[in-house]
Amino acid sequence: MALLRPDRYFTRVSLIDPQADLLDRGIRFVLLDMDNTLLPRDTHEVPSDILAWLADLSKCGVGALILSNNWHESPFEWGRRLGLPVVAKACKPLPIAYGRALRTLGATRAETVCIGDQLMTDIWGGHFAGFASYLVDPLTTVDLKHTLVLRKLERKIIGGMPPEK
Ligand SMILES: [Mg+2]
């Protein structure tokens, strides 16, 4: 189960401090899940605190990329709007897309963390590919049917692990 245990767990991506939680730990790059990590599945608008957090990352010199399993055009649309590179159709937890993400950013595994709202894709996939992986709570309870089924199982796996903030 170690592959499914997040290295750190936050309630919201914008609570990850670019300096204390990333740079001070030698992390200079983040691979960000999109749906329900950056972009709520109900409003389809990136919340203002997350826009500010992304701007903060950039100001601090942390490189970011959207790594999404989404097969539609929206990761690319949001990549353009947010000024972030995108690797979509990633098939997380399979490791195939992670190398492309690293090459796009010019990053190494050791200085990169994967961040997302699902244990079965973001955390398992990140660990399987050799990355530290941070879990965040989903931005909304609205999600794809199969994701909602998986979430029940994920709740059991994560058990009583409390978020840090
Ligand atoms: Mg997600």
PDB file of C-alpha atoms and ligand atoms in Angstrom:
ATOM      1  CA  MET A   1       0.000   0.000   0.000  1.00  0.00           C
ATOM      2  CA  ALA A   2       3.027   2.304   0.203  1.00  0.00           C
ATOM      3  CA  LEU A   3       2.495   3.244  -3.435  1.00  0.00           C
ATOM      4  CA  LEU A   4      -0.957   4.546  -2.494  1.00  0.00           C
ATOM      5  CA  ARG A   5       0.162   6.480   0.579  1.00  0.00           C
ATOM      6  CA  PRO A   6       0.651  10.164  -0.297  1.00  0.00           C
ATOM      7  CA  ASP A   7       3.937  11.714   0.838  1.00  0.00           C
ATOM      8  CA  ARG A   8       1.936  14.705   1.983  1.00  0.00           C
ATOM      9  CA  TYR A   9      -1.764  15.532   2.077  1.00  0.00           C
ATOM     10  CA  PHE A  10      -3.318  19.002   1.843  1.00  0.00           C
ATOM     11  CA  THR A  11      -6.945  20.073   1.667  1.00  0.00           C
ATOM     12  CA  ARG A  12      -6.298  22.360  -1.302  1.00  0.00           C
ATOM     13  CA  VAL A  13      -3.484  22.866  -3.784  1.00  0.00           C
ATOM     14  CA  SER A  14      -3.235  26.572  -2.953  1.00  0.00           C
ATOM     15  CA  LEU A  15      -2.231  25.662   0.637  1.00  0.00           C
ATOM     16  CA  ILE A  16       1.046  24.150  -0.604  1.00  0.00           C
ATOM     17  CA  ASP A  17       3.589  26.854   0.172  1.00  0.00           C
ATOM     18  CA  PRO A  18       5.953  27.259  -2.805  1.00  0.00           C
ATOM     19  CA  GLN A  19       8.884  28.104  -0.550  1.00  0.00           C
ATOM     20  CA  ALA A  20       8.382  25.947   2.573  1.00  0.00           C
ATOM     21  CA  ASP A  21       6.703  22.924   0.980  1.00  0.00           C
ATOM     22  CA  LEU A  22       8.569  22.856  -2.338  1.00  0.00           C
ATOM     23  CA  LEU A  23      11.780  24.880  -2.759  1.00  0.00           C
ATOM     24  CA  ASP A  24      13.068  24.323   0.782  1.00  0.00           C
ATOM     25  CA  ARG A  25      12.711  20.557   0.108  1.00  0.00           C
ATOM     26  CA  GLY A  26      14.615  20.709  -3.163  1.00  0.00           C
ATOM     27  CA  ILE A  27      11.468  20.603  -5.322  1.00  0.00           C
ATOM     28  CA  ARG A  28      11.648  22.953  -8.310  1.00  0.00           C
ATOM     29  CA  PHE A  29       8.946  21.440 -10.519  1.00  0.00           C
ATOM     30  CA  VAL A  30       5.335  20.289 -10.079  1.00  0.00           C
ATOM     31  CA  LEU A  31       3.247  17.985 -12.273  1.00  0.00           C
ATOM     32  CA  LEU A  32      -0.324  19.116 -11.652  1.00  0.00           C
ATOM     33  CA  ASP A  33      -3.472  17.137 -12.187  1.00  0.00           C
ATOM     34  CA  MET A  34      -6.206  19.331 -13.713  1.00  0.00           C
ATOM     35  CA  ASP A  35      -9.732  18.068 -12.974  1.00  0.00           C
ATOM     36  CA  ASN A  36     -10.776  18.738  -9.384  1.00  0.00           C
ATOM     37  CA  THR A  37      -7.182  19.678  -8.466  1.00  0.00           C
ATOM     38  CA  LEU A  38      -6.944  23.005 -10.364  1.00  0.00           C
ATOM     39  CA  LEU A  39     -10.332  23.082 -12.060  1.00  0.00           C
ATOM     40  CA  PRO A  40     -13.605  22.180 -10.298  1.00  0.00           C
ATOM     41  CA  ARG A  41     -15.796  19.822 -12.287  1.00  0.00           C
ATOM     42  CA  ASP A  42     -18.897  21.847 -11.386  1.00  0.00           C
ATOM     43  CA  THR A  43     -18.000  25.495 -12.062  1.00  0.00           C
ATOM     44  CA  HIS A  44     -15.379  24.857 -14.773  1.00  0.00           C
ATOM     45  CA  GLU A  45     -13.515  27.975 -13.650  1.00  0.00           C
ATOM     46  CA  VAL A  46     -10.165  27.945 -11.844  1.00  0.00           C
ATOM     47  CA  PRO A  47     -10.802  29.567  -8.398  1.00  0.00           C
ATOM     48  CA  SER A  48      -9.068  32.856  -7.663  1.00  0.00           C
ATOM     49  CA  ASP A  49      -6.897  31.419  -4.852  1.00  0.00           C
ATOM     50  CA  ILE A  50      -5.554  28.786  -7.248  1.00  0.00           C
ATOM     51  CA  LEU A  51      -4.857  31.396  -9.940  1.00  0.00           C
ATOM     52  CA  ALA A  52      -2.929  33.383  -7.301  1.00  0.00           C
ATOM     53  CA  TRP A  53      -1.074  30.220  -6.208  1.00  0.00           C
ATOM     54  CA  LEU A  54      -0.028  29.467  -9.807  1.00  0.00           C
ATOM     55  CA  ALA A  55       1.228  33.040 -10.168  1.00  0.00           C
ATOM     56  CA  ASP A  56       3.128  32.590  -6.913  1.00  0.00           C
ATOM     57  CA  LEU A  57       4.762  29.383  -8.156  1.00  0.00           C
ATOM     58  CA  SER A  58       5.934  31.201 -11.234  1.00  0.00           C
ATOM     59  CA  LYS A  59       7.222  34.149  -9.180  1.00  0.00           C
ATOM     60  CA  CYS A  60       9.180  31.719  -6.997  1.00  0.00           C
ATOM     61  CA  GLY A  61      10.677  30.014 -10.057  1.00  0.00           C
ATOM     62  CA  VAL A  62       8.822  26.705  -9.601  1.00  0.00           C
ATOM     63  CA  GLY A  63       8.124  25.156 -13.020  1.00  0.00           C
ATOM     64  CA  ALA A  64       4.632  23.689 -13.459  1.00  0.00           C
ATOM     65  CA  LEU A  65       2.970  21.427 -16.014  1.00  0.00           C
ATOM     66  CA  ILE A  66      -0.566  20.079 -16.333  1.00  0.00           C
ATOM     67  CA  LEU A  67      -0.462  16.273 -16.423  1.00  0.00           C
ATOM     68  CA  SER A  68      -4.013  15.158 -17.143  1.00  0.00           C
ATOM     69  CA  ASN A  69      -5.837  11.955 -18.009  1.00  0.00           C
ATOM     70  CA  ASN A  70      -8.478  14.082 -19.718  1.00  0.00           C
ATOM     71  CA  TRP A  71      -8.980  13.136 -23.393  1.00  0.00           C
ATOM     72  CA  HIS A  72     -10.771  16.319 -24.394  1.00  0.00           C
ATOM     73  CA  GLU A  73      -9.510  19.709 -25.565  1.00  0.00           C
ATOM     74  CA  SER A  74      -9.918  21.348 -22.145  1.00  0.00           C
ATOM     75  CA  PRO A  75      -6.412  20.617 -20.743  1.00  0.00           C
ATOM     76  CA  PHE A  76      -4.941  22.422 -23.757  1.00  0.00           C
ATOM     77  CA  GLU A  77      -7.404  25.311 -23.443  1.00  0.00           C
ATOM     78  CA  TRP A  78      -6.525  25.684 -19.773  1.00  0.00           C
ATOM     79  CA  GLY A  79      -2.833  25.303 -20.501  1.00  0.00           C
ATOM     80  CA  ARG A  80      -3.096  28.252 -22.879  1.00  0.00           C
ATOM     81  CA  ARG A  81      -5.135  30.323 -20.428  1.00  0.00           C
ATOM     82  CA  LEU A  82      -2.819  29.576 -17.502  1.00  0.00           C
ATOM     83  CA  GLY A  83       0.416  29.730 -19.486  1.00  0.00           C
ATOM     84  CA  LEU A  84       1.337  26.155 -18.543  1.00  0.00           C
ATOM     85  CA  PRO A  85       2.652  23.312 -20.697  1.00  0.00           C
ATOM     86  CA  VAL A  86       0.345  20.298 -20.934  1.00  0.00           C
ATOM     87  CA  VAL A  87       0.721  16.553 -21.214  1.00  0.00           C
ATOM     88  CA  ALA A  88      -2.814  15.178 -21.687  1.00  0.00           C
ATOM     89  CA  LYS A  89      -4.206  11.672 -22.270  1.00  0.00           C
ATOM     90  CA  ALA A  90      -1.596  10.743 -19.686  1.00  0.00           C
ATOM     91  CA  CYS A  91      -3.149   7.365 -18.736  1.00  0.00           C
ATOM     92  CA  LYS A  92      -2.086   7.777 -15.085  1.00  0.00           C
ATOM     93  CA  PRO A  93      -1.242   5.557 -13.181  1.00  0.00           C
ATOM     94  CA  LEU A  94       0.697   4.123 -16.125  1.00  0.00           C
ATOM     95  CA  PRO A  95       4.199   5.649 -16.189  1.00  0.00           C
ATOM     96  CA  ILE A  96       4.313   6.440 -19.927  1.00  0.00           C
ATOM     97  CA  ALA A  97       3.545  10.172 -19.820  1.00  0.00           C
ATOM     98  CA  TYR A  98       5.823  11.141 -16.925  1.00  0.00           C
ATOM     99  CA  GLY A  99       9.027  11.051 -18.965  1.00  0.00           C
ATOM    100  CA  ARG A 100       7.476  13.385 -21.504  1.00  0.00           C
ATOM    101  CA  ALA A 101       6.466  15.737 -18.723  1.00  0.00           C
ATOM    102  CA  LEU A 102      10.025  15.801 -17.348  1.00  0.00           C
ATOM    103  CA  ARG A 103      11.513  16.432 -20.788  1.00  0.00           C
ATOM    104  CA  THR A 104       9.042  19.258 -21.411  1.00  0.00           C
ATOM    105  CA  LEU A 105      10.057  20.970 -18.165  1.00  0.00           C
ATOM    106  CA  GLY A 106      13.749  20.096 -18.354  1.00  0.00           C
ATOM    107  CA  ALA A 107      13.328  18.549 -14.900  1.00  0.00           C
ATOM    108  CA  THR A 108      14.615  15.518 -13.057  1.00  0.00           C
ATOM    109  CA  ARG A 109      12.503  13.134 -10.941  1.00  0.00           C
ATOM    110  CA  ALA A 110      14.308  14.057  -7.726  1.00  0.00           C
ATOM    111  CA  GLU A 111      13.349  17.740  -8.003  1.00  0.00           C
ATOM    112  CA  THR A 112       9.743  17.145  -9.119  1.00  0.00           C
ATOM    113  CA  VAL A 113       6.555  16.344  -7.216  1.00  0.00           C
ATOM    114  CA  CYS A 114       3.229  15.073  -8.568  1.00  0.00           C
ATOM    115  CA  ILE A 115       0.118  16.735  -7.140  1.00  0.00           C
ATOM    116  CA  GLY A 116      -3.452  15.550  -7.581  1.00  0.00           C
ATOM    117  CA  ASP A 117      -6.768  14.629  -5.990  1.00  0.00           C
ATOM    118  CA  GLN A 118      -6.913  10.890  -6.699  1.00  0.00           C
ATOM    119  CA  LEU A 119      -4.987   8.105  -5.000  1.00  0.00           C
ATOM    120  CA  MET A 120      -5.533   5.630  -7.821  1.00  0.00           C
ATOM    121  CA  THR A 121      -4.189   7.862 -10.579  1.00  0.00           C
ATOM    122  CA  ASP A 122      -2.163  10.793  -9.200  1.00  0.00           C
ATOM    123  CA  ILE A 123      -0.545   9.197  -6.152  1.00  0.00           C
ATOM    124  CA  TRP A 124      -0.156   5.635  -7.349  1.00  0.00           C
ATOM    125  CA  GLY A 125       0.998   6.824 -10.787  1.00  0.00           C
ATOM    126  CA  GLY A 126       3.468   9.314  -9.346  1.00  0.00           C
ATOM    127  CA  HIS A 127       4.970   6.781  -6.956  1.00  0.00           C
ATOM    128  CA  PHE A 128       5.046   4.033  -9.586  1.00  0.00           C
ATOM    129  CA  ALA A 129       6.998   6.393 -11.862  1.00  0.00           C
ATOM    130  CA  GLY A 130       9.418   7.231  -9.017  1.00  0.00           C
ATOM    131  CA  PHE A 131       8.152  10.646  -7.868  1.00  0.00           C
ATOM    132  CA  ALA A 132       7.165  12.102  -4.526  1.00  0.00           C
ATOM    133  CA  SER A 133       3.403  12.637  -4.686  1.00  0.00           C
ATOM    134  CA  TYR A 134       1.122  15.002  -2.790  1.00  0.00           C
ATOM    135  CA  LEU A 135      -2.602  14.417  -2.403  1.00  0.00           C
ATOM    136  CA  VAL A 136      -5.155  17.237  -2.258  1.00  0.00           C
ATOM    137  CA  ASP A 137      -8.873  17.010  -1.548  1.00  0.00           C
ATOM    138  CA  PRO A 138     -11.048  17.242  -4.672  1.00  0.00           C
ATOM    139  CA  LEU A 139     -12.391  20.756  -5.291  1.00  0.00           C
ATOM    140  CA  THR A 140     -15.956  19.469  -5.575  1.00  0.00           C
ATOM    141  CA  THR A 141     -17.936  16.294  -4.979  1.00  0.00           C
ATOM    142  CA  VAL A 142     -19.050  16.433  -8.628  1.00  0.00           C
ATOM    143  CA  ASP A 143     -16.989  13.935 -10.609  1.00  0.00           C
ATOM    144  CA  LEU A 144     -17.109  11.185 -13.238  1.00  0.00           C
ATOM    145  CA  LYS A 145     -19.136   8.124 -12.193  1.00  0.00           C
ATOM    146  CA  HIS A 146     -16.177   5.754 -12.101  1.00  0.00           C
ATOM    147  CA  THR A 147     -14.146   8.313 -10.137  1.00  0.00           C
ATOM    148  CA  LEU A 148     -16.892   8.550  -7.509  1.00  0.00           C
ATOM    149  CA  VAL A 149     -16.824   4.759  -7.101  1.00  0.00           C
ATOM    150  CA  LEU A 150     -13.033   4.826  -6.716  1.00  0.00           C
ATOM    151  CA  ARG A 151     -13.247   7.652  -4.173  1.00  0.00           C
ATOM    152  CA  LYS A 152     -15.107   5.393  -1.734  1.00  0.00           C
ATOM    153  CA  LEU A 153     -12.240   2.918  -1.921  1.00  0.00           C
ATOM    154  CA  GLU A 154      -9.688   5.741  -1.648  1.00  0.00           C
ATOM    155  CA  ARG A 155     -11.358   6.992   1.547  1.00  0.00           C
ATOM    156  CA  LYS A 156     -10.861   3.527   3.068  1.00  0.00           C
ATOM    157  CA  ILE A 157      -7.221   3.361   2.001  1.00  0.00           C
ATOM    158  CA  ILE A 158      -6.341   6.793   3.334  1.00  0.00           C
ATOM    159  CA  GLY A 159      -8.252   5.962   6.532  1.00  0.00           C
ATOM    160  CA  GLY A 160      -7.697   8.474   9.260  1.00  0.00           C
ATOM    161  CA  MET A 161      -4.731  10.256   7.659  1.00  0.00           C
ATOM    162  CA  PRO A 162      -5.450  13.919   8.380  1.00  0.00           C
ATOM    163  CA  PRO A 163      -4.595  16.695   5.922  1.00  0.00           C
ATOM    164  CA  GLU A 164      -1.703  18.940   7.042  1.00  0.00           C
ATOM    165  CA  LYS A 165      -3.643  22.142   6.289  1.00  0.00           C
TER     166      LYS A 165
HETATM  167 MG    MG B   1      -8.314  14.877 -10.715  1.00  0.00          MG
END
